[in-house]
Tab-separated table of C-alpha atoms in Angstrom:
chain	number	residue	atom	x	y	z
A	1	MET	CA	-19.649	-53.506	28.733
A	2	LYS	CA	-17.240	-56.547	28.099
A	3	ASN	CA	-15.803	-58.787	30.678
A	4	LYS	CA	-12.049	-57.697	31.658
A	5	LEU	CA	-9.685	-60.346	30.550
A	6	SER	CA	-6.602	-61.264	32.549
A	7	PRO	CA	-3.184	-61.599	31.213
A	8	THR	CA	-2.016	-65.068	29.753
A	9	GLN	CA	1.255	-65.048	31.383
A	10	VAL	CA	2.534	-66.651	28.429
A	11	GLU	CA	5.586	-65.503	26.524
A	12	LYS	CA	6.176	-66.273	22.860
A	13	VAL	CA	9.288	-65.721	20.728
A	14	MET	CA	9.115	-63.662	17.401
A	15	ARG	CA	10.718	-64.475	14.384
A	16	ASP	CA	12.678	-61.854	12.328
A	17	ASN	CA	9.751	-60.767	9.957
A	18	ASP	CA	7.071	-60.891	12.513
A	19	PHE	CA	5.306	-57.430	12.799
A	20	ILE	CA	2.341	-56.844	15.513
A	21	VAL	CA	0.069	-54.320	14.415
A	22	SER	CA	-2.714	-53.032	16.340
A	23	MET	CA	-5.012	-49.878	16.542
A	24	THR	CA	-6.981	-48.541	19.119
A	25	ASP	CA	-9.848	-45.513	19.425
A	26	VAL	CA	-9.203	-42.420	21.489
A	27	LYS	CA	-10.241	-44.039	24.549
A	28	GLY	CA	-7.525	-47.048	24.148
A	29	ARG	CA	-10.035	-49.876	23.263
A	30	ILE	CA	-8.587	-52.190	20.287
A	31	THR	CA	-10.265	-51.575	17.256
A	32	TYR	CA	-7.964	-53.716	14.842
A	33	GLY	CA	-5.189	-56.249	15.299
A	34	ASN	CA	-3.397	-58.095	12.530
A	35	ARG	CA	-2.863	-61.951	12.637
A	36	ILE	CA	0.305	-61.710	14.851
A	37	PHE	CA	-1.228	-59.562	17.153
A	38	ILE	CA	-3.825	-61.819	17.763
A	39	GLU	CA	-1.803	-65.010	17.843
A	40	PHE	CA	0.437	-63.633	20.389
A	41	SER	CA	-1.993	-62.123	22.569
A	42	GLY	CA	-3.330	-65.446	23.440
A	43	TYR	CA	-6.849	-64.322	22.667
A	44	SER	CA	-9.358	-64.490	20.059
A	45	TRP	CA	-10.461	-61.547	17.791
A	46	GLN	CA	-13.749	-61.666	19.734
A	47	GLU	CA	-12.264	-61.559	23.238
A	48	LEU	CA	-10.055	-58.787	22.135
A	49	ALA	CA	-12.228	-56.414	20.202
A	50	GLY	CA	-13.446	-53.345	22.135
A	51	VAL	CA	-11.034	-54.175	25.275
A	52	GLN	CA	-8.711	-51.876	26.696
A	53	HIS	CA	-5.193	-52.542	24.807
A	54	ASN	CA	-3.452	-52.498	28.337
A	55	ILE	CA	-4.652	-56.067	28.571
A	56	ILE	CA	-1.512	-56.925	26.369
A	57	ARG	CA	1.691	-56.538	28.244
A	58	HIS	CA	5.356	-56.878	26.809
């Protein structure tokens, strides 16, 4: 089981043509994130893969 991540408390401004894309499995664990998703999350892909998607807040 992976360690639980904490929200970063960091806000970022999106450009007009930034698209955040992520996918989860049926249990809500992150299975895919595009470059913008990973960049804006504040975590590395290794930290995000398999973690519950609700770690990402908006």
